[in-house]
Each structure stands twice: as C-alpha cells, then as structure tokens.
PDB file of C-alpha atoms in Angstrom:
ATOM      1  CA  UNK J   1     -73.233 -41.526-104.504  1.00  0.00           C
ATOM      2  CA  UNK J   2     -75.742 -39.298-102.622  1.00  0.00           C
ATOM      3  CA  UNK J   3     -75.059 -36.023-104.735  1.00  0.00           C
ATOM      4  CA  UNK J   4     -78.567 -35.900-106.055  1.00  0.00           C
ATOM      5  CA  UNK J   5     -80.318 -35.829-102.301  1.00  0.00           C
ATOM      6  CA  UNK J   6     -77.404 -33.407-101.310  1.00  0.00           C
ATOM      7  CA  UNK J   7     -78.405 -31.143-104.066  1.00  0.00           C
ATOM      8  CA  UNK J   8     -82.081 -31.577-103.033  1.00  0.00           C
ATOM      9  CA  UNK J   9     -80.843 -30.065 -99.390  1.00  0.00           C
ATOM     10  CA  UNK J  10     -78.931 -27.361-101.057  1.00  0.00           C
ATOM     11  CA  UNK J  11     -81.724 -26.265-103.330  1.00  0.00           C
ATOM     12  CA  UNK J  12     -84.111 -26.074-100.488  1.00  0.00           C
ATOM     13  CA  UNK J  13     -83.817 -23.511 -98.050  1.00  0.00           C
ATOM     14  CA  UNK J  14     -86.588 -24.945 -95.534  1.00  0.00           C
ATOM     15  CA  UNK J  15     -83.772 -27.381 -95.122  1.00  0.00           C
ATOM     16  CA  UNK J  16     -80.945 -25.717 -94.985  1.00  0.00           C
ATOM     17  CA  UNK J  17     -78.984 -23.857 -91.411  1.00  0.00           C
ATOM     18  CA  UNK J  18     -80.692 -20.950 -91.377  1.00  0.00           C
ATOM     19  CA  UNK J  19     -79.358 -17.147 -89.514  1.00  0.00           C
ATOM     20  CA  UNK J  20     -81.712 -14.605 -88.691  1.00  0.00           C
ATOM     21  CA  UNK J  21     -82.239 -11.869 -91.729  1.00  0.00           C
ATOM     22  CA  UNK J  22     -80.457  -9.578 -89.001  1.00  0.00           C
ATOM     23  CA  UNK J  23     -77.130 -10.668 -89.140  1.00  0.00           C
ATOM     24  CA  UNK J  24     -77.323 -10.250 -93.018  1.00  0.00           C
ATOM     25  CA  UNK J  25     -78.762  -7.345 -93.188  1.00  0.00           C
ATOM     26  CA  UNK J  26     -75.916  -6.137 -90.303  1.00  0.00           C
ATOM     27  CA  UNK J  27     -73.112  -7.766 -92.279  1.00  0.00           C
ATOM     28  CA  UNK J  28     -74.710  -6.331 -95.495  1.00  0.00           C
ATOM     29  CA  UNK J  29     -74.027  -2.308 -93.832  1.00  0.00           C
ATOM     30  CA  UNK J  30     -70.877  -2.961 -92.713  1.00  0.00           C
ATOM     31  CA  UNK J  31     -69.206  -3.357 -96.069  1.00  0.00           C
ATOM     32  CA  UNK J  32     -70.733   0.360 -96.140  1.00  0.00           C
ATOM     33  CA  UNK J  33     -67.632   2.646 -95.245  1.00  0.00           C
ATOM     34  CA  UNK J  34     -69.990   5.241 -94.798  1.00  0.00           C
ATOM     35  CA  UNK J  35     -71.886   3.045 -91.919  1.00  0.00           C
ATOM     36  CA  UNK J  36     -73.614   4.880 -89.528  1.00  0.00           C
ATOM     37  CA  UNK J  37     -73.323   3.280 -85.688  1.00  0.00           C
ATOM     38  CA  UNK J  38     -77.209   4.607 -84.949  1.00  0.00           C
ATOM     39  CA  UNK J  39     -78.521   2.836 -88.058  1.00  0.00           C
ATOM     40  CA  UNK J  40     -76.386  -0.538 -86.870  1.00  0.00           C
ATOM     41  CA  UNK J  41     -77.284  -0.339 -83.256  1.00  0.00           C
ATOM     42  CA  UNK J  42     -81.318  -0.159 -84.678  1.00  0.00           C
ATOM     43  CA  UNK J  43     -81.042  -3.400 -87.160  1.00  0.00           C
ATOM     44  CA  UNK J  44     -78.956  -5.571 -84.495  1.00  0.00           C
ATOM     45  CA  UNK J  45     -81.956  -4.057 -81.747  1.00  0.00           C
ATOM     46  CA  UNK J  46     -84.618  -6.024 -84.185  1.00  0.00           C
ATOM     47  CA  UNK J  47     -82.822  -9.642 -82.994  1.00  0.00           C
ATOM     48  CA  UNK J  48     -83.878  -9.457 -79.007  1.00  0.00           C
ATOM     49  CA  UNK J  49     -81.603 -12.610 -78.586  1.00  0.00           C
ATOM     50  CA  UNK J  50     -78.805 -11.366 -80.167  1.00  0.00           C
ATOM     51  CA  UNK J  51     -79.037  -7.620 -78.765  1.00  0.00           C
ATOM     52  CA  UNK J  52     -78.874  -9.726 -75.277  1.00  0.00           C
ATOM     53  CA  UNK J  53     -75.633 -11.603 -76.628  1.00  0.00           C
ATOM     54  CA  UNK J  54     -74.354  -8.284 -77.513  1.00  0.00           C
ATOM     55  CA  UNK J  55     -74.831  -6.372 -73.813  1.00  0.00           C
ATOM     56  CA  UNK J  56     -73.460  -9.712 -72.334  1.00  0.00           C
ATOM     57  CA  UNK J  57     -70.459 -10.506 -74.198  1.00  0.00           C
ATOM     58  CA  UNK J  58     -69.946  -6.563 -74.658  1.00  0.00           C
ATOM     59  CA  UNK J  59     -69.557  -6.966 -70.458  1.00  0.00           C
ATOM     60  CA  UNK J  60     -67.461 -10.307 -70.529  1.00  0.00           C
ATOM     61  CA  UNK J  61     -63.786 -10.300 -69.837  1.00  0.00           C
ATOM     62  CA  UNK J  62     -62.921 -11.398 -72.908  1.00  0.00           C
ATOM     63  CA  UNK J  63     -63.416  -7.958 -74.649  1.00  0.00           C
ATOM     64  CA  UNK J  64     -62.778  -5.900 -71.282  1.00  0.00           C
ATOM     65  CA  UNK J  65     -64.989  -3.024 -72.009  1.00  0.00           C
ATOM     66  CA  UNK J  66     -63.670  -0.283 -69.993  1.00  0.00           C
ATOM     67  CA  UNK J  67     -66.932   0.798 -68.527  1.00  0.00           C
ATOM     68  CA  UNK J  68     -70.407  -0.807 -68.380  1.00  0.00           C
ATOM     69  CA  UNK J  69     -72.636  -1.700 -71.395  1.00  0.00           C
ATOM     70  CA  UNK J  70     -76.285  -1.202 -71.327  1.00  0.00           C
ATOM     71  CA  UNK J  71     -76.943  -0.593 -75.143  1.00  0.00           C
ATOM     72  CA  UNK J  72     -76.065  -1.845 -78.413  1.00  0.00           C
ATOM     73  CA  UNK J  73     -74.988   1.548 -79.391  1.00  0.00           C
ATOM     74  CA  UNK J  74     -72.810   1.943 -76.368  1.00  0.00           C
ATOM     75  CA  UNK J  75     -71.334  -1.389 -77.457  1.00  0.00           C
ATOM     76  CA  UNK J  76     -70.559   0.207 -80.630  1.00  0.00           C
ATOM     77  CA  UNK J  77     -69.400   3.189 -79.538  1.00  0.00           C
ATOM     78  CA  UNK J  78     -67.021   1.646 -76.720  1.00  0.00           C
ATOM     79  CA  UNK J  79     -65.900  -1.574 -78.132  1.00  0.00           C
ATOM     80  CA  UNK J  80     -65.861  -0.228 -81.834  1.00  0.00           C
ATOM     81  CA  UNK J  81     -67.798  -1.838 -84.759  1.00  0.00           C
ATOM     82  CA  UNK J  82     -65.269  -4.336 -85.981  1.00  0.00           C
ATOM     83  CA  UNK J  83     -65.762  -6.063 -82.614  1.00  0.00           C
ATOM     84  CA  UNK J  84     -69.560  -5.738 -82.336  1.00  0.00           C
ATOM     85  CA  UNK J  85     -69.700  -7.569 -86.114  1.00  0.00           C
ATOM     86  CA  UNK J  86     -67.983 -10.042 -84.323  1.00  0.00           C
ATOM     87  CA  UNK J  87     -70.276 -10.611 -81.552  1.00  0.00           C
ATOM     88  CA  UNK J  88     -72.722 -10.512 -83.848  1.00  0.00           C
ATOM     89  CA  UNK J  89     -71.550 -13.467 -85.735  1.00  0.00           C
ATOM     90  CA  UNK J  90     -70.467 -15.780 -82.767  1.00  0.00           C
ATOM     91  CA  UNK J  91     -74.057 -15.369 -81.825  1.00  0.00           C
ATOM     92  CA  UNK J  92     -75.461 -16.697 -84.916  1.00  0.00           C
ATOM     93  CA  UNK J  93     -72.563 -19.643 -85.471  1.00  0.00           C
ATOM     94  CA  UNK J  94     -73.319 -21.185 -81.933  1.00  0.00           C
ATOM     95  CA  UNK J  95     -76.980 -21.266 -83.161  1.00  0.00           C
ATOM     96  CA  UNK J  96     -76.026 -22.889 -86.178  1.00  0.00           C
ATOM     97  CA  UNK J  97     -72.950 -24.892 -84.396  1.00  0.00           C
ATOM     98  CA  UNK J  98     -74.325 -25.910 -81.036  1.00  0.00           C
ATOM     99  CA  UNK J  99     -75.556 -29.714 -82.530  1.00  0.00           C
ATOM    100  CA  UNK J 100     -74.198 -32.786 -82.298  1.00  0.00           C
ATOM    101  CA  UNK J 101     -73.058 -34.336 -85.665  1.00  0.00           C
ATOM    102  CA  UNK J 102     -73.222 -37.759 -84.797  1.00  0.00           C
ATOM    103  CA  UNK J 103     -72.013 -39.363 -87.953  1.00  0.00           C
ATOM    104  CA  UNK J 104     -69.094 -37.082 -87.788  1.00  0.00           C
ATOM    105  CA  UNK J 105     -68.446 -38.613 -83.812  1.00  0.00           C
ATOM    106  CA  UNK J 106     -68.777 -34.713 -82.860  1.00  0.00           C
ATOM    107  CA  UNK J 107     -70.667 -33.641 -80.035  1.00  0.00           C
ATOM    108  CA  UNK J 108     -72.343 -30.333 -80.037  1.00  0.00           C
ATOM    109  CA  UNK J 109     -69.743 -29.044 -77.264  1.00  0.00           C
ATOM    110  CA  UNK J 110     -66.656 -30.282 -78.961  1.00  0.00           C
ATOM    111  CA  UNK J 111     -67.662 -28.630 -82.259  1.00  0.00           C
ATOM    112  CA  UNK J 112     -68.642 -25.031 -80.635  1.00  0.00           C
ATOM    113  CA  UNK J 113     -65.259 -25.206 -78.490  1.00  0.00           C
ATOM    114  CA  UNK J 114     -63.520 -26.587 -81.781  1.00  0.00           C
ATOM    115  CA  UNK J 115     -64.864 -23.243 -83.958  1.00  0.00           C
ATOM    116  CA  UNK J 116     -63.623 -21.092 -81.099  1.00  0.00           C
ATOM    117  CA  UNK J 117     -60.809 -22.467 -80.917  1.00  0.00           C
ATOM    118  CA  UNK J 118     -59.693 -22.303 -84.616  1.00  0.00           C
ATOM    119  CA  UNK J 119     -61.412 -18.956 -84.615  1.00  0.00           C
ATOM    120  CA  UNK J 120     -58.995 -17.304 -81.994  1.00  0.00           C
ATOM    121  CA  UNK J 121     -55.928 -18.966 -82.747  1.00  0.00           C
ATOM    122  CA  UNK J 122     -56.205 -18.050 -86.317  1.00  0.00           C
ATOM    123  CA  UNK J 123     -56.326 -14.120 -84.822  1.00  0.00           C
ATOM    124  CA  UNK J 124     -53.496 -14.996 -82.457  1.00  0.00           C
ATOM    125  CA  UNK J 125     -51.157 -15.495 -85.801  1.00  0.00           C
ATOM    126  CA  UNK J 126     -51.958 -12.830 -87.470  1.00  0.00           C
ATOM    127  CA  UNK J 127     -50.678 -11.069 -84.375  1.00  0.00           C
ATOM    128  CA  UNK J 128     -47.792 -13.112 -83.313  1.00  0.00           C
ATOM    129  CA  UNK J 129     -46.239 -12.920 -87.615  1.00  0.00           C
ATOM    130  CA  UNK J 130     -47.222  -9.306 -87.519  1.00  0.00           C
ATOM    131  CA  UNK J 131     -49.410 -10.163 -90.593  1.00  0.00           C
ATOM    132  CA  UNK J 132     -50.968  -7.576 -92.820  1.00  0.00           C
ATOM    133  CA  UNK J 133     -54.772  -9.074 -91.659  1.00  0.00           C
ATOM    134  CA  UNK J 134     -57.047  -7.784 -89.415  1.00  0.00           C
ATOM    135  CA  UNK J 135     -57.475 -10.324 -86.399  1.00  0.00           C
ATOM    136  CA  UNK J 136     -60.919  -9.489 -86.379  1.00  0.00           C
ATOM    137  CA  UNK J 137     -61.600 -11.017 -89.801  1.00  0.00           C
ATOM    138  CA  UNK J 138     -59.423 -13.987 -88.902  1.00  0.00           C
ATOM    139  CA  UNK J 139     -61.433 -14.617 -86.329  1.00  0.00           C
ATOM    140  CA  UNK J 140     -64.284 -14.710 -88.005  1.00  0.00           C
ATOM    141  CA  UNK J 141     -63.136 -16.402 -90.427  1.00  0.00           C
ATOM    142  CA  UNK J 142     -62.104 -19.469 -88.668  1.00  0.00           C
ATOM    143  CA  UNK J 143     -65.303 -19.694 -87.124  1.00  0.00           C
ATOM    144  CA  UNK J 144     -67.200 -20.900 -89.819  1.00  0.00           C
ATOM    145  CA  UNK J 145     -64.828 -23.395 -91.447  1.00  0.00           C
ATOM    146  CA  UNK J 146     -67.210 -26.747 -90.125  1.00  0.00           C
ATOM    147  CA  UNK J 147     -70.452 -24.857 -90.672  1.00  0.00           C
ATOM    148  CA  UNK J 148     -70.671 -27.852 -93.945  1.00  0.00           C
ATOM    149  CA  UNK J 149     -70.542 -30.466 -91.778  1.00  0.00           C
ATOM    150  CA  UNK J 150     -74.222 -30.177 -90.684  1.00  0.00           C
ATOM    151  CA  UNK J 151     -75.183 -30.447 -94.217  1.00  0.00           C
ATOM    152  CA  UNK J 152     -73.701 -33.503 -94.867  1.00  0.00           C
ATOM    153  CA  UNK J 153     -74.116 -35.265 -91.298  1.00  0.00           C
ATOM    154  CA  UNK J 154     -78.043 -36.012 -92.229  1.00  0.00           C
ATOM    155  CA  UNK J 155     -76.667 -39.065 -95.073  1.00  0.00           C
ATOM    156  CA  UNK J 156     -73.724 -40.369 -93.272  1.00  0.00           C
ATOM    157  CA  UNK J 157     -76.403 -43.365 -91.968  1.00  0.00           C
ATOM    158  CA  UNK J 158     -76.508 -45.143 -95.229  1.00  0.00           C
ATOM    159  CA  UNK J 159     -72.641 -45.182 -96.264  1.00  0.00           C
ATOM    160  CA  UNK J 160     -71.416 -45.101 -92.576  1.00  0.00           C
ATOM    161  CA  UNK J 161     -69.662 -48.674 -93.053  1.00  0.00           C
ATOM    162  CA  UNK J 162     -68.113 -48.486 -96.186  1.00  0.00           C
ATOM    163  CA  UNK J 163     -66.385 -44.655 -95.192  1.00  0.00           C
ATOM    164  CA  UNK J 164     -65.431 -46.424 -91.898  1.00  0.00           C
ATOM    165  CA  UNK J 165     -63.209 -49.452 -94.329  1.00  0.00           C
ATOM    166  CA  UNK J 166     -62.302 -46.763 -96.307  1.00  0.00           C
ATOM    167  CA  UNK J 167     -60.680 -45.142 -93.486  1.00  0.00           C
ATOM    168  CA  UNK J 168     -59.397 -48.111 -92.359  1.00  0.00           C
ATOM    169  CA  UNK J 169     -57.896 -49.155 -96.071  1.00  0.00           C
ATOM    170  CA  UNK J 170     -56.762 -45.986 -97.175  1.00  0.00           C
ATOM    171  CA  UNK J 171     -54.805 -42.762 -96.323  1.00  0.00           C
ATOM    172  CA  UNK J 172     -56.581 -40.325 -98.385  1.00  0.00           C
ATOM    173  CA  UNK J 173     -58.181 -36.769 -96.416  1.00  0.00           C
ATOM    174  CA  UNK J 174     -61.184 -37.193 -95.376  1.00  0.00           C
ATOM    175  CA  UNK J 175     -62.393 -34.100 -97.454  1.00  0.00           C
ATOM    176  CA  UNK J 176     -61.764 -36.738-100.661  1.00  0.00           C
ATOM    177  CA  UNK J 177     -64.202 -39.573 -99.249  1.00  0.00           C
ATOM    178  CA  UNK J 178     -66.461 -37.140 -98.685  1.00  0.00           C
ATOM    179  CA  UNK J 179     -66.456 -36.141-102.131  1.00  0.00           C
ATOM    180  CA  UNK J 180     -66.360 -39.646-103.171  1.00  0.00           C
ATOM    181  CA  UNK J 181     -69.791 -40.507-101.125  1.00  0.00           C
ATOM    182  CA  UNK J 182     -71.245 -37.322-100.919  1.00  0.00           C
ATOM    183  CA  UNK J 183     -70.333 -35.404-104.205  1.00  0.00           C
ATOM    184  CA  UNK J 184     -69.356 -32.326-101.808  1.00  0.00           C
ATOM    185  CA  UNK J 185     -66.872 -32.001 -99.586  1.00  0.00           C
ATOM    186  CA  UNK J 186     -67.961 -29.808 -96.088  1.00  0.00           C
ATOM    187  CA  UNK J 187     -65.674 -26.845 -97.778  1.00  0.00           C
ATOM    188  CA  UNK J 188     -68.134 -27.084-100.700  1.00  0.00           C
ATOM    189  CA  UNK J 189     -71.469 -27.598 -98.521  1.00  0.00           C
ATOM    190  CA  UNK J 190     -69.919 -24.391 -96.335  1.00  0.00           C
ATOM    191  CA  UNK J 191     -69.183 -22.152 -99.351  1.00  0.00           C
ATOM    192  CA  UNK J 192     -72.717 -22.947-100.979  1.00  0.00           C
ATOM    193  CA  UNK J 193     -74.333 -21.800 -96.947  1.00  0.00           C
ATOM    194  CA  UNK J 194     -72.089 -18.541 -96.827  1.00  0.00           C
ATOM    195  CA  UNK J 195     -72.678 -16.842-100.216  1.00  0.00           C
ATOM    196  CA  UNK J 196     -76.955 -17.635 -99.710  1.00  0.00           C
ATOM    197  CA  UNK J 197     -76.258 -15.997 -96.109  1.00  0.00           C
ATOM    198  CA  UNK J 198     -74.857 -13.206 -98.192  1.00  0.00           C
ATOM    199  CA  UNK J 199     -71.402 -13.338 -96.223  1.00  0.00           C
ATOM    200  CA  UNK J 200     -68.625 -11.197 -97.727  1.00  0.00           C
ATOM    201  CA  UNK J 201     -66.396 -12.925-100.163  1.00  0.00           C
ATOM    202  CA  UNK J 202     -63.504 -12.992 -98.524  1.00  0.00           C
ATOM    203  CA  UNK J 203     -65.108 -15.294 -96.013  1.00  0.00           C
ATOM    204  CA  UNK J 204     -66.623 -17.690 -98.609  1.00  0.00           C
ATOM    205  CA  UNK J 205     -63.279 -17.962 -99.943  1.00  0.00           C
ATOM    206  CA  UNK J 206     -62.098 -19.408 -96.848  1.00  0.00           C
ATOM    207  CA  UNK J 207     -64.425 -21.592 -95.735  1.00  0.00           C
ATOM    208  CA  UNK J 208     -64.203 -23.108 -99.632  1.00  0.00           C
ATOM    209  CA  UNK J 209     -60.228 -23.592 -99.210  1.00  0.00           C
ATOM    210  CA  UNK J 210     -59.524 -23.632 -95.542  1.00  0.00           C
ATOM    211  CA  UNK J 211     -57.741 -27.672 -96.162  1.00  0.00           C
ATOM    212  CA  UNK J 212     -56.235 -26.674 -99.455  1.00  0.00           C
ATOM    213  CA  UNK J 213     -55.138 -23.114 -98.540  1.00  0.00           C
ATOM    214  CA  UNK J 214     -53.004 -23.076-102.523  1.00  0.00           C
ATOM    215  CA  UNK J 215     -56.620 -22.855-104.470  1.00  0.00           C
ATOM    216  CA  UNK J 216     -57.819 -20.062-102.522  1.00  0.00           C
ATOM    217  CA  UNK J 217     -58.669 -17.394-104.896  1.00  0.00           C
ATOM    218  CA  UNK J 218     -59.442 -14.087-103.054  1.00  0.00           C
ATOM    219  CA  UNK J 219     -57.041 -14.119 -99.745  1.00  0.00           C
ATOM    220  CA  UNK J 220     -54.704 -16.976-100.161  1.00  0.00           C
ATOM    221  CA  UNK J 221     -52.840 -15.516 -96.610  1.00  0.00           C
ATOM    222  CA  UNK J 222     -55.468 -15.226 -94.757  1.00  0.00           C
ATOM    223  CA  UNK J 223     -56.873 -18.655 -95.735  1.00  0.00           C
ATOM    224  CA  UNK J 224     -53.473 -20.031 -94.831  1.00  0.00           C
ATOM    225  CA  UNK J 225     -53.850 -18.969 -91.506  1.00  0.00           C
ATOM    226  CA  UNK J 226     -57.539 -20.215 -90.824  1.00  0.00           C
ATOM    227  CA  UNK J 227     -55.122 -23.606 -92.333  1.00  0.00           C
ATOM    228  CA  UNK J 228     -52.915 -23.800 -89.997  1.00  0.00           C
ATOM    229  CA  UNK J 229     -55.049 -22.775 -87.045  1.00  0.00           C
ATOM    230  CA  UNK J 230     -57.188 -25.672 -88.084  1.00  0.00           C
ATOM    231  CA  UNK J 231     -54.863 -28.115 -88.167  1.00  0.00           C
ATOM    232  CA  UNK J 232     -53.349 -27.238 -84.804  1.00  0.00           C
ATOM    233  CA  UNK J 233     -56.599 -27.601 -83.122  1.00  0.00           C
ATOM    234  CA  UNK J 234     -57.592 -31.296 -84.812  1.00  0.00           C
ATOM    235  CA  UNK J 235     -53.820 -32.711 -83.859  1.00  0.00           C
ATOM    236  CA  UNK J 236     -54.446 -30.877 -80.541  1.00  0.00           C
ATOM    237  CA  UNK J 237     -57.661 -33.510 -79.923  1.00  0.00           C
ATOM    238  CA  UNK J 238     -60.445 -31.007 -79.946  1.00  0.00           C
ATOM    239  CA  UNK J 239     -63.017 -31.115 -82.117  1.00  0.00           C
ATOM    240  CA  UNK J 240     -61.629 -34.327 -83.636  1.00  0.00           C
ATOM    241  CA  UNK J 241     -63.928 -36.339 -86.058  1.00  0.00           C
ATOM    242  CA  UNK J 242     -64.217 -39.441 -88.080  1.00  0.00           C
ATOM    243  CA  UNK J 243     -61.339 -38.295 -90.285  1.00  0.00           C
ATOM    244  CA  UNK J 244     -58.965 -38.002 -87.288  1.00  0.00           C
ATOM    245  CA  UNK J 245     -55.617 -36.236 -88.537  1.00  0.00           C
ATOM    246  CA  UNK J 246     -55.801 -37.362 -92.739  1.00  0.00           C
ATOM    247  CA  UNK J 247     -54.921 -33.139 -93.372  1.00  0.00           C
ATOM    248  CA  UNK J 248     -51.485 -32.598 -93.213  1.00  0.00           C
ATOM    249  CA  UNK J 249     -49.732 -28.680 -92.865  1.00  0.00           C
ATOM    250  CA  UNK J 250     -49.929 -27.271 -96.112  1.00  0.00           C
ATOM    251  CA  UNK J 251     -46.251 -25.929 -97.136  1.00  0.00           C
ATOM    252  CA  UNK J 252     -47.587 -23.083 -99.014  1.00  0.00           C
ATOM    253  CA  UNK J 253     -49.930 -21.878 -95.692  1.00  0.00           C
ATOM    254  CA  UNK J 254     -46.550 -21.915 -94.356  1.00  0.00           C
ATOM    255  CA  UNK J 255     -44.540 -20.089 -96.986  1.00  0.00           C
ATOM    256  CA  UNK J 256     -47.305 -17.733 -97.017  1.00  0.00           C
ATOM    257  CA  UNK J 257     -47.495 -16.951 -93.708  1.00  0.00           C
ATOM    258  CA  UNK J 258     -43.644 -17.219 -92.405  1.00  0.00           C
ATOM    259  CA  UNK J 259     -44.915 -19.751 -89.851  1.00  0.00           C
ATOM    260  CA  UNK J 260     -42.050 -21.838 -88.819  1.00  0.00           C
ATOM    261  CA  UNK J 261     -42.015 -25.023 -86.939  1.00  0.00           C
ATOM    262  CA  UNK J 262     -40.787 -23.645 -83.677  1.00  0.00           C
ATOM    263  CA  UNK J 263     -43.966 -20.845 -84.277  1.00  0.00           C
ATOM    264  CA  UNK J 264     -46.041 -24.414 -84.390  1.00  0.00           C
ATOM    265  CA  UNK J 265     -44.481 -25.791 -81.331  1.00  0.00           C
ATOM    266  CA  UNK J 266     -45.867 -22.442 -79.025  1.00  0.00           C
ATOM    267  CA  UNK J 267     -49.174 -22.356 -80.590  1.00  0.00           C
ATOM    268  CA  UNK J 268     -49.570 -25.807 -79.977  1.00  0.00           C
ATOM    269  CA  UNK J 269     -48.215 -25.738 -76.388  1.00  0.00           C
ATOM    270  CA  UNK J 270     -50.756 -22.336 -75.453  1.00  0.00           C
ATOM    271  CA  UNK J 271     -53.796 -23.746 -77.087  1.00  0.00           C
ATOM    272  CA  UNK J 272     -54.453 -25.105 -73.204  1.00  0.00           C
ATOM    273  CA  UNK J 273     -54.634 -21.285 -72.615  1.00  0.00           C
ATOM    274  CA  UNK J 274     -56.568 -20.101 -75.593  1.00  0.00           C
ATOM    275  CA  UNK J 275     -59.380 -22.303 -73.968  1.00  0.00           C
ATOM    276  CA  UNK J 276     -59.472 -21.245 -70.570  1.00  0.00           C
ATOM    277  CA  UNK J 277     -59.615 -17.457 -71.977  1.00  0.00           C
ATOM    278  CA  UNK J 278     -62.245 -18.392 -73.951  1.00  0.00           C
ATOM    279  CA  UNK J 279     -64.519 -18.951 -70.956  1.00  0.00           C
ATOM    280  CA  UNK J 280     -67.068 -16.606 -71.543  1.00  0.00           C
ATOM    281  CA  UNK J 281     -67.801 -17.707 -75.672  1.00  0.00           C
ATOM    282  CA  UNK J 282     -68.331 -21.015 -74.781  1.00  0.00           C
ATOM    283  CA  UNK J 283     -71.316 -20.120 -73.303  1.00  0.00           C
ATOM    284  CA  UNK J 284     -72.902 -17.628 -75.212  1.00  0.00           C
TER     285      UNK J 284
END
C-alpha cells in the first residue's frame, strides 16, 4: 500500500493543489452576514486574474447581467454576492482542475467539462424538486467533488496493473480499490484539500460523501444531490475514468431528494443541453 507516501503529499503543502490566499480569505467574509460588498470587491481586486474572470464571466450569457460590468463591485452589486462567490470559485477549480490525470484516463478537458457538468446539474435539481437548497451552493458544491483525484493520480504508475486485473476480476467501486492501494479514497484526499483551503463545512462534507451520500454528516440532502448529479454525468460518458460506472444510484440520495426514475430519465436526456449552455465556463 502507498498510504505512507500519500501521507507524505498530504502533510506537505509545497506539494499539495494550491488556491490563491484570495479566494480564502473571500470565502472566509462571506460566512460574515454582516459582509460588506466594498470590503469584498477590494480582497477579490488583490487576485488580477481572477478580478479579470470576474468582469468576464460577470458579462457572459450565462449569468445575463442586465447591463455592462466594468468592476468587481458592480459585479456585486448587479449580479448579487452569492453569484460573485461563485465566480470566484470556478476560477480557482479550473486552475486546480484544468490537468490531465493520466492514470485516471482523464484528460484535462473532460475533467473541467465533467466538474461543470456535475456542478450545474446538481443546481438544476434543487430547482426542478423545489428543494429547500440554495442552487448556488449546489453548484458549488458539485464542482469540487474530483478535486482528490489529482492527489492520488501522481502513484497510480507503480500499481497501475494490478488495479487494472482488479477491475477486470472484481465488481467492487472504484472508491474501494483506491482505498485498498492508496489508503485514501479521492473523497478522503478531497476532504483533507477543502478544510486546509478553509472551505465551509458544508462543502467538505460533500466532497467527503458525494459516492456514499447515507454517511454524510452535515447536509445529507444536499450531498444526495451532488450524488445523483454525479452519477448522471459518469453513465452519461463525460468525464468517465478508469472506474467506468462501479457507483451505482444510492436509494437513500433518492429517498432524500424525491428524485424518481422518470426525474432521471429528463436529466439524463437534457444533459446534451446543460453543455451547450455551459459555453462560456468551459473556457474561463
């Protein structure tokens, strides 16, 4: 087992994903209710790259401004701060994202349209069950659900053939042989990146139980939808890896969320659609 040199990785931050102190220190006000939108627009100004995300996307059709954006404060004050967190985020998970993972058979496009995929679906069920979520934070929330994956790519190499007649030989998830090789599992390797990022809870909790949606511990509903979005999007063919389809539909993400199988049957059929309106994320 590679846990040891895993936990080497983990322990050292020079090797770890890294986001810019920014988008912590943004995501750090936020859970402020008393936030002020001049102090905001000033700490997202400090990240030039990301202040230019935020005037582009801000302009984009995807989040239809209704008048031009020049500012990060305008963007606040037009779009609304929920959405500008969100921007904010995308930003930093394509520069985290946008790499291929090789051992995983990912490329660095299929991952980054995978995450945005899973990412808006999971805020198109909140709407279409009329759940008690904001679509926002499911969106966000499905974003991050592979960010693990980078982690563990870097010691595929030496086990790559035995996980391959594993696969082969056995039905297990793939989640399970990665615990077997790896001593983590990408849920695990994601959790441990989120809570040194400083990410809210909530959003740790789902990235921990995204696959196994019955041990989350914080927002077991909103974690069940981040499930099934996921899901969706692997049978779909995008963002497929080496563990193919082993991750059934958990029943409980669908007690939970009142999804029933003719719900599945639409999202599946639109997901063509949720692409093409994506347009303008894919190439942030």
């Amino acid at each position: 087992m590679l846990k040891s040199k895993v936990d080497e990785v983990l322990q050292d931050v020079n090797k770890l994903p890294a986001i810019s102190s920014v988008v912590s220190q943004v995501l750090e006000k936020l859970q402020k209710p008393d936030v002020n939108i001049a102090d905001l627009a000033q700490e997202i100004s400090k990240d030039p790259a990301i202040t230019a995300n935020v005037i582009k996307l801000s302009n984009s059709a995807y989040y239809r401004a209704s008048k031009p954006i020049r500012t990060v404060q305008e963007a606040l004050m037009t779009l609304g701060i929920k959405t500008v967190k969100e921007i904010v985020l995308l930003t930093a998970a394509k520069g985290i994202l946008a790499q291929d993972l090789n051992s995983y058979q990912l490329e660095a496009a299929q991952l980054w349209t995978a995450s945005l995929l899973v990412a808006e679906l999971s805020s198109k069920i909140v709407q279409h069950k009329k759940l008690k979520i904001d679509k926002d934070l499911a969106f966000t929330s499905g974003l991050l659900c592979s960010v693990g994956k980078i982690v563990l790519a870097q010691f595929f190499s030496p086990v790559m053939m035995q996980i391959k007649t594993d696969l082969k030989d056995n039905k297990e998830p793939f989640p399970t042989l990665e615990k077997k090789y790896f001593g983590y599992t990408h849920m695990e390797v994601s959790e441990n990146l989120l809570k040194r990022w400083n990410f809210p809870e909530e959003l740790t909790d789902v990235v921990a139980n995204y696959l196994t949606p019955e041990t989350s511990k914080v927002n077991p509903l909103l974690t069940s939808v981040v499930h099934i979005a996921s899901i969706l999007i692997v049978v779909s063919g995008i963002g497929i890896d080496i563990g193919g389809e082993s991750v059934p539909i958990s029943p409980f993400a669908l007690s939970q969320t009142g999804v029933t199988d003719a719900d599945i049957e639409t999202y599946f059929v639109h997901i063509p659609d949720l692409q093409a309106g994506l347009a303008d994320l894919l190439n942030v």
